[in-house]
Amino acid sequence: MTTKTAAAAAQATVYGYPRQGPDRELKKAIEGYWKGRVTADALRSTAALLRAANWRQLAEAGIDEVPAGDFSYYDHVLDTTVMVGAIPARHREAVDADPLDGYFAMARGTQDVAPLEMTKWFDTNYHYLVPELAPDTVFTAHPAKQVAELKEALALGLTARPVLVGPVTYLLLAKPAPGVPAGFDPLTLLDRLLPVYAEVLADLRAAGAEWVQLDEPALVQDRTPAELNAATRAYRDLGALTDRPKLLVASYFDRLGDALPVLAKAPVDGLALDFTESAAANLDALAAVGGLPGKRLIAGVVNGRNIWANDLEKSLSTLGTLLGLADRVDVAASCSLLHVPLDSARERDIDPQIRRWLSFAQQKTSEIVTLAKGLTQGTGSITGELAANRADLASRASSPITRDPAVRARTAAVNEADARRSQPYPERTAAQRAHLGLPLLPTTTIGSFPQTGELRTARADLRAGRIDTAGYEERIKAEIGEVISFQEKAGLDVLVHGEAERNDMVQYFSEQLTGYLATQHGWVQSYGTRYVRPPILAGDICRPEPMTVRWTSYAQSLTQKPVKGMLTGPVTMLAWSFVRDDQPLGATARQVALALRDEVNDLEAAGTSVIQVDEPALRETLPLRAADHPGYLAWATEAFRLTTSRVRPDTQIHTHMCYAEFGDIVQAIDDLDADVISLEAARSHMQVARELAAHGYPREAGPGVYDIHSPRVPSTEEAAELLRTGLKAIPAERLWVNPDCGLKTRGWPETRSSLESLVTAARTVREELSSS
């Protein structure tokens, strides 16, 4: 195979890079600052060192143009809110008094001031802080962060390209501020926002930027003519500026569709597009509009969201086709590398041959550089790399890890009846109420309790051999005993064992299922300082033995109240893993569902009357285009029902979802056929309760009354008022009282106080109902 040589040398670049450092140094510094152990200057110094290390690493790997401004203490959308001066009024005083503390207050809240709402970044597991805008919002330019980080990169002698959230995406991600009348559309503020972007661009040009990247991923979603017109106006006006750097508009995560001609015709200097499998239609669409004559094209041919080695020959073929469609073709990942871990070479516990199948951020950087070289100099210049890549791909395809005949036979035998409960909901709920005997407005938690330093130390001691398994299990028993005791004293109605033995809600299960690989250093940012190690789903899935029955049964032995069995659902097991890309997601989901079904059946047989199967990722995994929704929701809801359908009618099935916009999947929530659903609702002021009511959702629901992603403790009256709001949408006989999410990241003092407020609020509202 020979690829034609590019007219100009293809550059290698990336849109963003993991922020945390090889050993999560940023997380440790920020949390140290919050606790008063690290000064602001020390935090800034750590951050500067991490940025410089990232840039040097990229440059040494052969990246020609490094990103600047993608680094963040908490969230790049929050950074944009600061850049355009859109600080909510309730946070203005704190930001003016101390910009760093005010920044973190917007992210986390304080005891007196609520934080910004948090939700998922498109269909990823990254969370962003939602801008709050109003008709009277005044934008002002504050690009000090962006300018300073550009200057840092330039001072190292590097070519750097600032990366900003684009103005259209910023407004489309925003929501009306609390108290703003219904019907306000933040996109109406575009003409007010564009002059601020013009000022930022001028400042970046003055600081030495040749190119600035404006990210517009919102344009890969279905957009109305008015929204596409807004994009047209935005880039017409920004492109017409005389005092600006060259503009590169980037979009990723899916095909651009109707937005591609808009951007192709815009008076900007280049586009950065996703050409991986999910967005392959961009290639034909680009050809259909006549390409990008006279413009730069950055081709995202390396998957920035998954960890499998790139098929270099396939990517070179795509790049070769693109050569005739733009004045200049450069090579990149499909999106920021924020979504993958840093370096697979550190995973020494994974078999070396299997490790060669993997590509984390550093390895993806090498792939990008190799592809740019092959595109410029021809495939003869990278024969060794191509041969090694072919061997790695063949090794994975032929590995026995990837196919288990017994698993495939079982999944092939599944029929429609296997995913259907034996009785309809009205009959089940009568049986469950008789069996459980719960009060009106029953109280519960979502599952996890604080993971204390003592628990983490015990886990580390076990791994290091400083304690044996028996010693570790005694510590777990003691923690479960404390959690059960507290819940009984607090007056909660349905208890949990607290998940003291679990490191992560996906990793814990993946380590006990065949087909998964675990990493030691594969950290990925979920939000702020919350990092997770997504397991790698490499092969066929089965459950060799029970995973949760022992500890759930032990907890139940300590109390007469029902203790929930806690499982992570099949969709979330996929969404929060790096999933295999060699078979349809639906086929993998069915395998996971059958493994979890065995666990559900064993929990019930052991006496567990309430079983929760969490699916927080159901909405996050929803495809970005409406045309793709039905196919996804069909297999996703089937997988949940397949997991839960074999239980008795009097066994109550719960599910949980959090931190996403649920309005467009209410029918899918209904299709799960769970008896009870708990959802995040505190920051959105019970919006999801209204959405459930508008749909006519017929089952029980617990919209959260305690925002667990903030350190603030809600008052009893605050929780009671949220409950009263919930009751306007959901009848009392179907309303549960619970936090937004699990309590793993919270400390014990705030957890105790918050749950006591929650229980007291439930009692208060019960009394109000009984006296009305």
Coordinates of N, CA, C and O in Angstrom, one line a residue, residues 265-336:
K265 N -18.7 26.9 4.8 CA -18.8 28.2 4.1 C -18.4 29.4 4.9 O -18.3 30.5 4.4
A266 N -18.2 29.2 6.2 CA -17.9 30.3 7.1 C -16.6 30.9 6.8 O -15.6 30.2 6.4
P267 N -16.4 32.2 7.0 CA -15.1 32.8 6.7 C -14.1 32.6 7.8 O -13.5 33.5 8.4
V268 N -13.9 31.3 8.2 CA -12.8 30.9 9.1 C -11.7 30.3 8.3 O -11.8 30.0 7.2
D269 N -10.6 30.0 9.0 CA -9.4 29.5 8.3 C -9.2 28.0 8.4 O -8.3 27.5 7.7
G270 N -10.0 27.3 9.1 CA -9.8 25.9 9.2 C -10.9 25.2 10.0 O -11.6 25.8 10.8
L271 N -11.1 23.9 9.7 CA -12.0 23.1 10.5 C -11.3 21.9 11.1 O -10.4 21.4 10.4
A272 N -11.7 21.5 12.2 CA -11.2 20.2 12.8 C -12.4 19.3 13.0 O -13.3 19.6 13.7
L273 N -12.3 18.1 12.3 CA -13.5 17.3 12.2 C -13.2 15.9 12.7 O -12.0 15.4 12.6
D274 N -14.2 15.2 13.2 CA -14.1 13.8 13.7 C -14.3 12.9 12.4 O -15.3 13.0 11.8
F275 N -13.3 12.0 12.2 CA -13.5 11.0 11.1 C -13.4 9.6 11.6 O -13.1 8.7 10.9
T276 N -13.6 9.4 12.9 CA -13.6 8.0 13.5 C -15.0 7.4 13.1 O -15.8 8.0 12.5
E277 N -15.2 6.1 13.5 CA -16.3 5.3 13.0 C -17.6 6.0 13.2 O -18.5 6.0 12.3
S278 N -17.8 6.6 14.4 CA -19.1 7.2 14.7 C -19.4 8.4 13.9 O -20.6 8.8 13.7
A279 N -18.4 9.0 13.3 CA -18.6 10.3 12.5 C -18.0 10.1 11.1 O -17.7 11.1 10.4
A280 N -18.0 8.9 10.6 CA -17.4 8.6 9.3 C -18.2 9.3 8.2 O -17.6 9.7 7.1
A281 N -19.4 9.6 8.5 CA -20.2 10.3 7.5 C -19.7 11.7 7.2 O -20.0 12.3 6.1
N282 N -18.9 12.3 8.0 CA -18.3 13.6 7.8 C -17.4 13.6 6.5 O -17.4 14.6 5.8
L283 N -16.8 12.5 6.1 CA -16.0 12.4 5.0 C -16.8 12.7 3.7 O -16.5 13.5 2.9
D284 N -17.9 11.9 3.6 CA -18.8 12.1 2.4 C -19.4 13.4 2.4 O -19.6 14.0 1.3
A285 N -19.8 13.9 3.5 CA -20.5 15.2 3.6 C -19.5 16.3 3.2 O -19.9 17.3 2.6
L286 N -18.2 16.2 3.6 CA -17.2 17.2 3.3 C -17.0 17.2 1.8 O -16.9 18.3 1.1
A287 N -17.0 16.0 1.2 CA -16.8 15.9 -0.3 C -18.0 16.6 -1.0 O -17.9 17.2 -2.0
A288 N -19.2 16.3 -0.4 CA -20.4 16.8 -1.0 C -20.5 18.4 -1.1 O -21.1 18.9 -2.0
V289 N -19.8 19.0 -0.1 CA -19.9 20.5 -0.1 C -18.7 21.1 -0.9 O -18.4 22.3 -0.8
G290 N -17.9 20.2 -1.5 CA -16.7 20.7 -2.3 C -15.5 20.8 -1.5 O -14.5 21.5 -1.9
G291 N -15.4 20.2 -0.3 CA -14.2 20.3 0.5 C -14.0 21.6 1.1 O -14.9 22.5 1.3
L292 N -12.7 21.9 1.5 CA -12.4 23.2 2.1 C -11.2 23.9 1.3 O -10.1 24.0 1.8
P293 N -11.5 24.3 0.2 CA -10.4 24.9 -0.6 C -9.9 26.1 0.1 O -10.6 27.0 0.6
G294 N -8.6 26.2 0.1 CA -7.9 27.3 0.7 C -7.9 27.3 2.3 O -7.4 28.3 2.9
K295 N -8.4 26.2 2.9 CA -8.5 26.1 4.3 C -7.7 24.9 4.9 O -7.4 24.0 4.1
R296 N -7.5 25.0 6.2 CA -6.8 23.9 6.9 C -7.8 22.9 7.4 O -8.9 23.3 7.9
L297 N -7.6 21.7 7.3 CA -8.4 20.6 7.8 C -7.6 19.8 8.8 O -6.5 19.3 8.5
I298 N -8.0 19.7 10.0 CA -7.4 18.8 11.0 C -8.3 17.6 11.1 O -9.5 17.7 11.4
A299 N -7.8 16.4 10.7 CA -8.5 15.2 10.6 C -8.4 14.4 11.9 O -7.3 13.9 12.2
G300 N -9.5 14.2 12.6 CA -9.5 13.4 13.8 C -9.7 12.0 13.5 O -10.8 11.5 13.4
V301 N -8.6 11.2 13.2 CA -8.7 9.8 12.8 C -8.3 8.9 13.9 O -8.5 7.6 13.7
V302 N -7.8 9.3 15.0 CA -7.4 8.5 16.1 C -8.5 8.7 17.2 O -8.8 9.8 17.6
N303 N -9.1 7.6 17.6 CA -10.3 7.7 18.6 C -9.8 8.3 19.9 O -9.0 7.7 20.6
G304 N -10.3 9.5 20.2 CA -9.9 10.1 21.5 C -10.7 9.7 22.7 O -10.4 10.2 23.8
R305 N -11.6 8.8 22.5 CA -12.5 8.4 23.6 C -12.3 6.9 24.0 O -12.9 6.5 25.1
N306 N -11.7 6.1 23.3 CA -11.5 4.7 23.6 C -10.0 4.4 23.6 O -9.2 5.2 23.3
I307 N -9.7 3.2 24.1 CA -8.2 2.9 24.4 C -7.6 1.8 23.5 O -6.6 1.3 23.8
W308 N -8.3 1.5 22.4 CA -7.8 0.4 21.6 C -6.8 1.0 20.5 O -7.0 2.2 20.1
A309 N -5.8 0.3 20.2 CA -4.8 0.7 19.2 C -5.5 1.1 17.9 O -6.4 0.4 17.4
N310 N -5.0 2.1 17.3 CA -5.6 2.6 16.0 C -5.2 1.6 14.9 O -4.1 1.0 14.9
D311 N -6.1 1.5 14.0 CA -5.8 0.7 12.7 C -5.1 1.7 11.8 O -5.7 2.5 11.1
L312 N -3.8 1.7 11.8 CA -3.0 2.8 11.1 C -3.3 2.8 9.6 O -3.4 3.8 9.0
E313 N -3.4 1.6 9.0 CA -3.6 1.5 7.6 C -5.0 2.1 7.2 O -5.1 2.8 6.2
K314 N -6.0 1.8 8.0 CA -7.3 2.3 7.8 C -7.3 3.8 7.9 O -7.9 4.6 7.1
S315 N -6.6 4.3 8.9 CA -6.6 5.8 9.1 C -5.8 6.5 8.0 O -6.2 7.6 7.5
L316 N -4.7 5.9 7.5 CA -4.0 6.4 6.4 C -4.8 6.5 5.1 O -4.7 7.4 4.3
S317 N -5.7 5.5 4.9 CA -6.6 5.5 3.8 C -7.5 6.7 3.9 O -7.8 7.4 2.9
T318 N -8.1 6.9 5.0 CA -9.0 8.0 5.2 C -8.2 9.4 5.0 O -8.7 10.2 4.3
L319 N -7.0 9.5 5.5 CA -6.3 10.7 5.3 C -5.9 10.9 3.9 O -5.9 12.0 3.4
G320 N -5.6 9.8 3.2 CA -5.3 10.0 1.7 C -6.5 10.5 1.0 O -6.3 11.3 0.0
T321 N -7.7 10.0 1.3 CA -8.9 10.5 0.7 C -9.1 12.0 0.9 O -9.5 12.8 0.1
L322 N -8.7 12.5 2.2 CA -9.0 13.9 2.6 C -8.0 14.8 1.9 O -8.2 16.0 1.8
L323 N -6.9 14.3 1.4 CA -5.8 15.2 0.8 C -6.4 16.1 -0.3 O -5.9 17.2 -0.5
G324 N -7.3 15.5 -1.0 CA -7.9 16.3 -2.1 C -9.0 17.3 -1.7 O -9.5 18.0 -2.6
L325 N -9.3 17.3 -0.4 CA -10.5 18.1 0.0 C -10.2 19.4 0.8 O -11.1 20.1 1.2
A326 N -8.9 19.6 1.0 CA -8.5 20.8 1.8 C -7.1 21.3 1.3 O -6.3 20.5 0.7
D327 N -6.8 22.5 1.6 CA -5.5 23.1 1.2 C -4.4 22.4 2.0 O -3.3 22.3 1.5
R328 N -4.7 22.1 3.2 CA -3.7 21.5 4.1 C -4.5 20.5 5.0 O -5.5 20.8 5.6
V329 N -3.9 19.3 5.2 CA -4.5 18.3 6.1 C -3.5 17.9 7.2 O -2.4 17.5 6.9
D330 N -3.9 18.1 8.4 CA -3.1 17.8 9.6 C -3.8 16.6 10.3 O -5.0 16.3 10.0
V331 N -3.2 16.0 11.3 CA -3.6 14.8 11.9 C -3.8 15.0 13.4 O -3.0 15.7 14.1
A332 N -4.9 14.5 14.0 CA -5.2 14.6 15.4 C -6.0 13.5 15.9 O -6.4 12.6 15.1
A333 N -6.3 13.4 17.2 CA -7.3 12.6 17.7 C -8.6 13.2 17.4 O -8.8 14.3 17.1
S334 N -9.7 12.4 17.6 CA -11.0 12.8 17.3 C -11.6 13.9 18.2 O -12.5 14.7 17.8
C335 N -11.0 14.0 19.4 CA -11.5 14.9 20.4 C -10.3 15.1 21.4 O -9.2 14.5 21.2
S336 N -10.5 15.9 22.4 CA -9.5 16.0 23.5 C -9.2 14.6 24.1 O -10.0 13.8 24.2

